[in-house]
XYZ file of C-alpha atoms in Angstrom:
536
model
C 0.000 0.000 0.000
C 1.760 3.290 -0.639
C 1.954 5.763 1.922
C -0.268 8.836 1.922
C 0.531 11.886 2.718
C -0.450 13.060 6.386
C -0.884 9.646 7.803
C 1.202 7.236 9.745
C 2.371 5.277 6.746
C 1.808 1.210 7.122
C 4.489 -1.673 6.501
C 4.677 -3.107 3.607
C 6.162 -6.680 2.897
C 7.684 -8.341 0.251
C 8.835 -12.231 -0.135
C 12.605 -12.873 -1.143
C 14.246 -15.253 -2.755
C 17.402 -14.831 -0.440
C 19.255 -11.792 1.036
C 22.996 -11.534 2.073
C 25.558 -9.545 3.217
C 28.541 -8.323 1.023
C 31.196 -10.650 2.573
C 28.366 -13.569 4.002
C 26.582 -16.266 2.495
C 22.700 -15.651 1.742
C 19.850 -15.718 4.002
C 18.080 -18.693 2.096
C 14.284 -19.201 1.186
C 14.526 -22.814 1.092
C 12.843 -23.654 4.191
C 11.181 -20.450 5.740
C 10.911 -17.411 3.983
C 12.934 -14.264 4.026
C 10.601 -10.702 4.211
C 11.428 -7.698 3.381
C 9.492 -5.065 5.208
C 9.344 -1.155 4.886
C 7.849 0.288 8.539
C 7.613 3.785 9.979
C 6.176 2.762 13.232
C 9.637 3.975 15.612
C 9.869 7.510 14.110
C 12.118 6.292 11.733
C 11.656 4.839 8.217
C 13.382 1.636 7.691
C 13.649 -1.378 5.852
C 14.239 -4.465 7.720
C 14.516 -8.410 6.766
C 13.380 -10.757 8.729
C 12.927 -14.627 8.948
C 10.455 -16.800 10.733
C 8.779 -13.327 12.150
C 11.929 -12.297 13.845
C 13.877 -9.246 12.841
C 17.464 -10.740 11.453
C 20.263 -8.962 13.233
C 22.091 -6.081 11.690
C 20.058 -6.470 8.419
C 18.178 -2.537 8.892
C 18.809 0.455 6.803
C 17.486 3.889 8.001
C 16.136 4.917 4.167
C 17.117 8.631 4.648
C 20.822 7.316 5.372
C 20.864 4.807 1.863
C 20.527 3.696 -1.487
C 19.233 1.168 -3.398
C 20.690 -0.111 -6.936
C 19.841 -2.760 -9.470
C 22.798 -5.419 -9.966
C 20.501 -7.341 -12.631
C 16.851 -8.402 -13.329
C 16.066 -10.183 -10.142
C 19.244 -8.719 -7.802
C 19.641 -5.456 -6.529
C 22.168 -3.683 -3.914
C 20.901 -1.616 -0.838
C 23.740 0.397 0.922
C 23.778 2.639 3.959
C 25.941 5.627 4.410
C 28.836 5.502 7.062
C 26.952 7.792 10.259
C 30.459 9.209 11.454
C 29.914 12.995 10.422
C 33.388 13.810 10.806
C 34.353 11.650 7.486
C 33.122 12.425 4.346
C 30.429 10.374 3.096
C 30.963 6.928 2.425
C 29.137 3.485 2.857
C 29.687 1.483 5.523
C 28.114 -1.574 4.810
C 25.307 -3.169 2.190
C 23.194 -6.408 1.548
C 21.951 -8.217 -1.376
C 18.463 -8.618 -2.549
C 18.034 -11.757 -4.502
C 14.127 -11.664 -5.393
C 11.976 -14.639 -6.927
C 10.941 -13.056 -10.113
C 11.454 -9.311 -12.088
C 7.943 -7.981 -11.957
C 8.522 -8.597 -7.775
C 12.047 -6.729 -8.199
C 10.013 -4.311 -10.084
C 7.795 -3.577 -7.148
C 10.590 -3.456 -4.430
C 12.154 -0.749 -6.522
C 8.880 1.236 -6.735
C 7.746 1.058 -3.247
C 11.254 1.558 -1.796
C 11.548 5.508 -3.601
C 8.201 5.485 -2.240
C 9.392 5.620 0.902
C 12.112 7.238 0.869
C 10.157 10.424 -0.209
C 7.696 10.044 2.953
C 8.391 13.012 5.731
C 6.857 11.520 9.082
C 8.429 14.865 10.537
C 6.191 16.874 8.380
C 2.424 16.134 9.002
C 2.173 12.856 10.479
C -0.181 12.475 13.296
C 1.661 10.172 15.770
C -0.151 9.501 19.041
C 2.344 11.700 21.269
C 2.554 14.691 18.790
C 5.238 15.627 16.313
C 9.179 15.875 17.568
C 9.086 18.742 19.986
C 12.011 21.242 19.779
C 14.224 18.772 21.835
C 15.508 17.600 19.044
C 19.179 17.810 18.687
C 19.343 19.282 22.078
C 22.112 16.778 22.860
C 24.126 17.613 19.501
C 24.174 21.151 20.418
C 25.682 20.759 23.952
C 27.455 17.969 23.999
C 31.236 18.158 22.102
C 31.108 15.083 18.931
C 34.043 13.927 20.534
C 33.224 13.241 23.957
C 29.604 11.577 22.578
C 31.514 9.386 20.220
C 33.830 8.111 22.993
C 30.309 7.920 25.484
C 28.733 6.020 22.909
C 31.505 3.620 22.071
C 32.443 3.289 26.145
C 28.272 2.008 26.537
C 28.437 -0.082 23.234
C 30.916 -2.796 24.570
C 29.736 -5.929 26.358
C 32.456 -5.525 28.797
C 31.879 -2.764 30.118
C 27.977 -3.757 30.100
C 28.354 -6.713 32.295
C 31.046 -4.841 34.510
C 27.541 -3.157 35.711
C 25.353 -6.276 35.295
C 28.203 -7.877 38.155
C 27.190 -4.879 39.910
C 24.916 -6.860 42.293
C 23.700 -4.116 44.646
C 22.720 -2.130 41.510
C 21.121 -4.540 39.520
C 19.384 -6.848 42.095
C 18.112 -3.120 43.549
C 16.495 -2.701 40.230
C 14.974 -5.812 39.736
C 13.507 -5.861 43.804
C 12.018 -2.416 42.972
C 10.303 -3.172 39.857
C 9.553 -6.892 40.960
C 8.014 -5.572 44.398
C 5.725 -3.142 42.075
C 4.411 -5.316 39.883
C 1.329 -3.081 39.918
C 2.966 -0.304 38.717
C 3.567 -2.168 35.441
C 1.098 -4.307 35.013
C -0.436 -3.562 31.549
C 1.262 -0.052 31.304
C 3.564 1.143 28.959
C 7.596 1.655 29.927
C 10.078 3.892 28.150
C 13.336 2.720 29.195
C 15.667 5.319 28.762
C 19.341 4.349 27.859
C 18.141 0.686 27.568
C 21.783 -0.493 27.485
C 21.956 -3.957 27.409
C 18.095 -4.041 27.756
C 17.937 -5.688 30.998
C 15.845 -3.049 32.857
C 13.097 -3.333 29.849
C 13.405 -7.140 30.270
C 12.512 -6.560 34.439
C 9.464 -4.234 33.128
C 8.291 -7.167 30.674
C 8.694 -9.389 33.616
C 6.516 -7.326 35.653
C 3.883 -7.206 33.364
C 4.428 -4.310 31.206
C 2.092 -3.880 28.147
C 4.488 -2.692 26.118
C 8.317 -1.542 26.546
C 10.330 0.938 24.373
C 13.967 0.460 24.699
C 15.529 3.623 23.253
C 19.413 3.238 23.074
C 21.959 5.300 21.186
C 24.868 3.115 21.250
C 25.878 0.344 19.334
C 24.516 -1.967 22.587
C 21.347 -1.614 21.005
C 22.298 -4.292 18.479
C 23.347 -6.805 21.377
C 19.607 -5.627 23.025
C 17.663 -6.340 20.048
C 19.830 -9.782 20.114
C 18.808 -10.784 23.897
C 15.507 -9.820 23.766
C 14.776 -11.957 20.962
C 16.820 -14.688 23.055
C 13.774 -14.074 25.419
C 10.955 -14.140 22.974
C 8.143 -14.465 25.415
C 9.215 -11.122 27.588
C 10.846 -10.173 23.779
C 7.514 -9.461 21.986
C 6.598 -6.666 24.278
C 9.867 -5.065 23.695
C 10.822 -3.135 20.872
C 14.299 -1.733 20.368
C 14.740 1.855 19.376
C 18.118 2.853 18.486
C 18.688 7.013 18.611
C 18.790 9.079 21.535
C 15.544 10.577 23.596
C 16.085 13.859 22.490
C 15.496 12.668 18.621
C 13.202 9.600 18.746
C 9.400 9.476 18.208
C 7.594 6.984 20.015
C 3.988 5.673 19.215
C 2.254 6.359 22.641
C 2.692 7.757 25.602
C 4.639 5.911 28.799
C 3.213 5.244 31.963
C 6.179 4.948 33.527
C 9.965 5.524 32.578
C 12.997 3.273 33.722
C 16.571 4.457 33.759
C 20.366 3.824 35.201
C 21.174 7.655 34.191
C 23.545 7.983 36.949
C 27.230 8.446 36.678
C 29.772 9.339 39.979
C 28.554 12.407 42.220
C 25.323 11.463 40.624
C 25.524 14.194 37.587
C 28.634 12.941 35.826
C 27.784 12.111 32.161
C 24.991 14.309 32.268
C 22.791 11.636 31.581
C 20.135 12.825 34.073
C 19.468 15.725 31.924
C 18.271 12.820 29.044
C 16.181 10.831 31.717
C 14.321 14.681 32.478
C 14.166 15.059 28.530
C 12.826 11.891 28.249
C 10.307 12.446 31.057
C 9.252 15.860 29.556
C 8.355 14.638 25.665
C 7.254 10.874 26.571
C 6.069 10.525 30.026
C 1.859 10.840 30.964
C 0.806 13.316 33.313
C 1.090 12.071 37.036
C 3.056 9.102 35.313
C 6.005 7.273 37.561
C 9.648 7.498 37.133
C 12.299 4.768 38.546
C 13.945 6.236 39.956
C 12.160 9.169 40.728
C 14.217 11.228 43.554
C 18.410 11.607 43.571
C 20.086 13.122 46.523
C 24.091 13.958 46.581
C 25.476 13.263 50.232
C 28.685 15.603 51.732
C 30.673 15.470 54.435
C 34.450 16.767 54.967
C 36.631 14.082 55.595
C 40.296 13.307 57.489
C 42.745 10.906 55.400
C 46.660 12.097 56.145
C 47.162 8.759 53.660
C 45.565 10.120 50.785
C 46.777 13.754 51.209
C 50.489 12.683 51.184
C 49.573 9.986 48.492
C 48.446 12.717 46.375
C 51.142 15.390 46.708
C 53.874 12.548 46.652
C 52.734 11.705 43.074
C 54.628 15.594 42.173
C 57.810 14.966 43.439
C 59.177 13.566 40.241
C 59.156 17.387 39.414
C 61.692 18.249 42.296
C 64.560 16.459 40.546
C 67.300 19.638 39.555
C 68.683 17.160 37.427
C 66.904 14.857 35.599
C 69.307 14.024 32.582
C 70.847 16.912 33.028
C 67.365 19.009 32.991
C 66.148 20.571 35.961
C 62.314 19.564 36.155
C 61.318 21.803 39.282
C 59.604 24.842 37.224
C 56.735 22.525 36.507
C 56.395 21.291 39.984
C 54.122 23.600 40.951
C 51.510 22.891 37.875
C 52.126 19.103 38.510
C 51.730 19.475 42.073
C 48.126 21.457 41.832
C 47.535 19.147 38.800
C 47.139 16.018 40.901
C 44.705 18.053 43.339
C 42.465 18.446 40.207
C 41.268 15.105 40.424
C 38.454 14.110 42.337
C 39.459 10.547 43.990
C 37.033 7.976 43.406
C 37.456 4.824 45.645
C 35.373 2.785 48.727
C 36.226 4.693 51.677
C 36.284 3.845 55.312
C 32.986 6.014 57.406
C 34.983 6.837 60.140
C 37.212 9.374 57.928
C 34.313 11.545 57.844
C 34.540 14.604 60.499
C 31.016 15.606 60.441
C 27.284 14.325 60.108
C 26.571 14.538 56.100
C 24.409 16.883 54.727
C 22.366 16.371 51.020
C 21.455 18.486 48.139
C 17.683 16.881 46.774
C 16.809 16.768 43.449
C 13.243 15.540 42.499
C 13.518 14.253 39.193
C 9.441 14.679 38.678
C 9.962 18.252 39.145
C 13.717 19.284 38.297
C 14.032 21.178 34.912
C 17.107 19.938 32.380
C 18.431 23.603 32.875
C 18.375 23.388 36.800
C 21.134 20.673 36.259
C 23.946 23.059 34.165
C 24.468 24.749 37.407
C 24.496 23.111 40.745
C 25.473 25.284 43.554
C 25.102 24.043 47.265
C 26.002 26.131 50.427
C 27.645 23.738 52.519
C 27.709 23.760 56.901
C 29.461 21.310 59.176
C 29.802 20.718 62.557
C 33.086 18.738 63.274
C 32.632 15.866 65.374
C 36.484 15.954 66.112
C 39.565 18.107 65.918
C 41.802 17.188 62.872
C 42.750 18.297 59.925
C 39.906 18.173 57.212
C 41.295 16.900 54.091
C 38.368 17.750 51.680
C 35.027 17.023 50.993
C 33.393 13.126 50.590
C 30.594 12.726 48.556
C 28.023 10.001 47.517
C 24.905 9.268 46.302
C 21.925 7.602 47.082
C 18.703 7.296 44.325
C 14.743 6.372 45.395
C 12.738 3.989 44.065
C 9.336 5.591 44.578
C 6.645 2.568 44.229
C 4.017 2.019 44.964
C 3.914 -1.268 47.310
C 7.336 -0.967 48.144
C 9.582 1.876 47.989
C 13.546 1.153 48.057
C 17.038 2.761 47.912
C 19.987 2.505 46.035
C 23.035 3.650 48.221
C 26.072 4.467 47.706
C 27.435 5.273 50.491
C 30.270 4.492 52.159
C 29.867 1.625 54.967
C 27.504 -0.252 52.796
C 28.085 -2.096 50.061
C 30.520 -1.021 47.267
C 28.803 0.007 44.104
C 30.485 0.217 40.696
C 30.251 4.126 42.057
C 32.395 3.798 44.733
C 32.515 6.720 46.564
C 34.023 10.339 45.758
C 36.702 12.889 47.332
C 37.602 16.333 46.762
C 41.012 16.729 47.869
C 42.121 20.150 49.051
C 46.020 20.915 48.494
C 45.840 23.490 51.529
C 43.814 21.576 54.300
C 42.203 23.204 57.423
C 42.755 22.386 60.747
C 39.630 22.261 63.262
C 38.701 21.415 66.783
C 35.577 19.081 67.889
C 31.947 21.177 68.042
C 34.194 24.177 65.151
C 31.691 24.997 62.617
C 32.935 24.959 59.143
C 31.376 26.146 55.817
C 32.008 26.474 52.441
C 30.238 25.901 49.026
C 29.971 23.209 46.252
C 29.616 24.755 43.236
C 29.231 22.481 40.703
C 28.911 23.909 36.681
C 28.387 21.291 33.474
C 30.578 21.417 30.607
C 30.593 20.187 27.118
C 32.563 16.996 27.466
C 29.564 15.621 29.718
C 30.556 16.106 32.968
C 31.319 18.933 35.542
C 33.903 21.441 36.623
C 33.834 21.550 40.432
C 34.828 24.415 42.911
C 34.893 23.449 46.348
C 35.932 26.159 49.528
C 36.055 25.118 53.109
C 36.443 27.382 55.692
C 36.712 27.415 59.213
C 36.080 29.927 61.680
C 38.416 31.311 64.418
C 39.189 29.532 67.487
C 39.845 30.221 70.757
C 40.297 34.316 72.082
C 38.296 36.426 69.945
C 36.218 33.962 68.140
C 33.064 35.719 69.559
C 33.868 38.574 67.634
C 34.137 35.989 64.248
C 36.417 36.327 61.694
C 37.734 33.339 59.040
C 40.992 32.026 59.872
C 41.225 29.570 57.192
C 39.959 28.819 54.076
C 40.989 26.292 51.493
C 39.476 26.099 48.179
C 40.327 24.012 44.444
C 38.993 23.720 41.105
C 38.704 19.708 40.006
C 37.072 18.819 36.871
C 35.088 15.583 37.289
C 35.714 14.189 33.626
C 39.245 13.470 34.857
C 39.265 11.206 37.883
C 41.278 9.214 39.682
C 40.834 5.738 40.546
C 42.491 4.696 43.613
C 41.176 1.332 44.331
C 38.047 -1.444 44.785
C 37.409 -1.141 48.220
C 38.457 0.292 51.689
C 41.753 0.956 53.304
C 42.007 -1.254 56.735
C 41.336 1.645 59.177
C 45.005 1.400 60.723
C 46.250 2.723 64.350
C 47.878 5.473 62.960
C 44.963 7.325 61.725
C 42.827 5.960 65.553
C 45.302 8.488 67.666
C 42.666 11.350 67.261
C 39.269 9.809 68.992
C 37.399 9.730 65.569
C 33.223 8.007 66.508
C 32.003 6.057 64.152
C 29.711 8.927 62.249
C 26.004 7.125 61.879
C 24.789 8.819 58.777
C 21.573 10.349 59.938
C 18.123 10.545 58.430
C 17.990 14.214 56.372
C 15.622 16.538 56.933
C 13.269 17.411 53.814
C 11.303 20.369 53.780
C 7.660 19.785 51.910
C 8.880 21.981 49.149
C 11.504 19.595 48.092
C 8.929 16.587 48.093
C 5.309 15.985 48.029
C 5.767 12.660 50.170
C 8.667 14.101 52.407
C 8.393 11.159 54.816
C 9.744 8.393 51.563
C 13.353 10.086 52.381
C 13.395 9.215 56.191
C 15.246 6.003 55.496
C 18.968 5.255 56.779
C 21.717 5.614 53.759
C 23.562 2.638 55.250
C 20.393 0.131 54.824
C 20.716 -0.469 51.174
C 17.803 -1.133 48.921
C 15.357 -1.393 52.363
C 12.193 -1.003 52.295
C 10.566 2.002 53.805
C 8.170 1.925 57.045
């Protein structure tokens, strides 16, 4: 049937004789036949081949991105152009169509400049509207090269199943959809950076209706390939390679699923897709999991990592290194190393102070709220030492609505694939037990898809004259989160040496939220150190 004009075109199928690969043998018809199909269903116009009524890896063309040429009377040639915009245009891979007869060879021809000349942008009534002006939102923030590296990073296996082994973060996920089966039952589910897919395969098991997997990576590919592994959670999952700022859906979701959290929460700026996502494709009053983030501070103690840190410069103190004296670049090296945040599994008692946490509510937050993150920190030190920096984790809330449940990641409980993060200062502070001390996070996004940090501590006077106030010390460094360092798996043993001041083990307490921040303030009176509990 040939597409009309203003209407959501239908598929159209044709019978092969066989279909192959450039470098592969064919596809055969011999036993079950091969289909070509033209769809427009995902936003997209594609043709796709499939065999006994499953899609057949790899074998999809986007028709804006490719051609289609006749190698004889019954073969043809359909090629797509290479996506990598920095290279001039080329093809990067093609298939051939081996058809049963010419008059069927005929048609394929006809119905594939069909369409290619339909515009779904341009008046096509899909059920959630036309793309909104999100589109290419992502392009025009984010640098190509740090998306092509993001992409490539999330398209290998390895470093997929390096999070599936995370077991507090995936068995989290599945308890929290599992345990709120009636969130999903019969709904529809948007999972947003689908990744491997295993999040849309815990919606199908819950009883989702229907689940859109929308993945920009190359992963999609291995998604597409396990959910048809799983074909009776598979059929109600349909793989949508692009990102959320470009795709069209069919419907509305119910409810949208998402990992979109990187270290300090915000790294990768992937939150500010799950809020795009939630803003074009998410139902009024519709859920989000997880639907609340909150970043956790608290200056810390750790005379180890200091001197780790500033020994790492000292290479730049030789006068003669080969004859060259290195020690005008000691400085630069020296703040250099101070730079980088430290991410490893730290021990609790380091911490000097109760935490405090900056909320964000991501059924409220706006993308733009998240370029700029400023948080006015206060501290009451629980001992006198010297205060090394600021530690900071992350905890996320599963919002359901039989059960609801957090993912920590804070330090004490079980080690994520997050760890835990430091901000190092190269000048620290000294204070004494019950000293206040203050200072501000400021926290401002960049195009590379992370953050550039600025951190000051201060402390107030001590002793004669401190009524009258004053600031005796402050400390402050600039540390860009794209570039940190990875000091190890899991916690130092908490040695003697660092037990000669009297440091308590600091029980994280329950934080305060003020109705503003929440509709449901009570969900966020839960302990960070019980992870993935369920509430009372």
């Amino acid at each position: 049937m040939e597409p009309s004009s203003g209407l959501k075109p239908k598929c159209s199928e044709f019978t092969l004789a066989a279909v192959s690969e450039l470098s592969s043998s064919p596809v055969s018809s011999s036993s079950t036949a091969v289909v070509a199909r033209f769809c427009a269903d995902r936003g997209v116009v594609e043709l796709r081949f499939c065999q006994d009524s499953k899609f057949i890896d790899g074998f999809d063309f986007n028709l804006g991105t490719s051609k289609l040429f006749k190698l004889g009377p019954v073969q043809s040639l359909c090629i797509s152009e290479s996506s990598d915009s920095n290279k001039e245009k080329s093809y990067s891979r093609g298939v051939t169509i081996q058809f049963r007869n010419e008059e069927e060879s005929r048609d394929f021809h006809s119905a594939f400049e069909q369409w290619q000349s339909v515009d779904i942008t341009q008046g096509t009534n899909l059920p959630n509207g036309t793309i909104s002006d999100v589109r290419s939102k992502f392009d025009n923030k984010i640098e190509p090269s740090s998306a092509k590296m993001y992409f490539h990073y999330y398209g290998q296996l390895l470093h997929q199943q390096n999070m599936l082994q995370d077991y507090v973060r995936t068995g989290t996920y599945y308890a929290a959809v599992i345990e709120n089966r009636v969130d999903f039952t019969g709904r529809v589910v948007v999972d947003v950076g689908a990744g491997s897919g295993i999040l849309s395969l815990f919606a199908a098991q819950a009883g989702a209706k229907h689940v859109y997997a929308v993945e920009a990576s190359e992963m999609a590919e291995y998604a597409r390939k396990l959910i048809a592994g799983n074909p009776t959670l598979g059929q109600r999952i349909t793989v949508i390679k692009g990102k959320v700022e470009e795709v069209e859906l069919p419907e509305k979701a119910d409810i949208l699923i998402s990992e979109p959290m990187g270290t300090l929460l915000v790294n990768e700026r992937m939150l500010e897709s799950y809020i795009i996502a939630r803003d074009r494709f998410l139902v009024p009053n519709g859920k989000m999991f997880p639907s609340v983030g909150r970043i956790h501070m608290a200056p810390f103690s750790d005379e180890y990592l200091f001197v780790e840190i500033a020994n790492k410069a000292l290479f730049w103190q030789q006068q003669n290194y080969y004859g060259v004296d290195l020690t005008p670049l000691y400085g630069s090296a020296f703040q250099g190393y101070f730079s980088q945040p430290v991410v490893d599994a730290f021990d609790p008692r380091l911490l000097v102070s109760p935490p405090m946490s900056h909320v964000i509510d991501f059924n409220e937050v706006k993308e733009e709220d998240l370029y700029e993150i400023d948080i006015p920190l206060k501290f009451i030190a629980s001992v006198g030492t010297r205060v090394h920096g600021l530690a900071c984790w992350f905890d996320v809330l599963f919002n359901g609505s039989s059960v609801q449940r957090w993912l920590t990641t804070a330090p004490g409980a079980p080690t994520t694939h997050w760890y835990q993060i430091r901000c190092v200062l190269s000048q620290p502070i000294y204070v004494m037990a019950g000293q206040e001390i203050t200072g501000r996070l400021h926290m401002i996004a960049h195009n590379a898809q992370s953050y550039t940090i600025y951190l000051t501590l201060s402390a107030k006077m001590w002793g004669p004259g401190a009524e009258q106030g004053g600031i005796l010390q402050t400390s402050s460094c600039k540390l860009d989160l794209k570039e940190p360092y990875y000091r190890m798996s899991q916690p130092q043993p908490y040695t003697m040496a660092q037990e000669q001041q009297p440091h308590q083990l600091l029980q994280v307490q329950d934080i305060p939220i003020h109705t503003e921040d929440l509709e449901e303030p009570e969900l966020l009176q839960q302990p960070l150190e019980n992870s993935g509990a369920q509430l009372q």
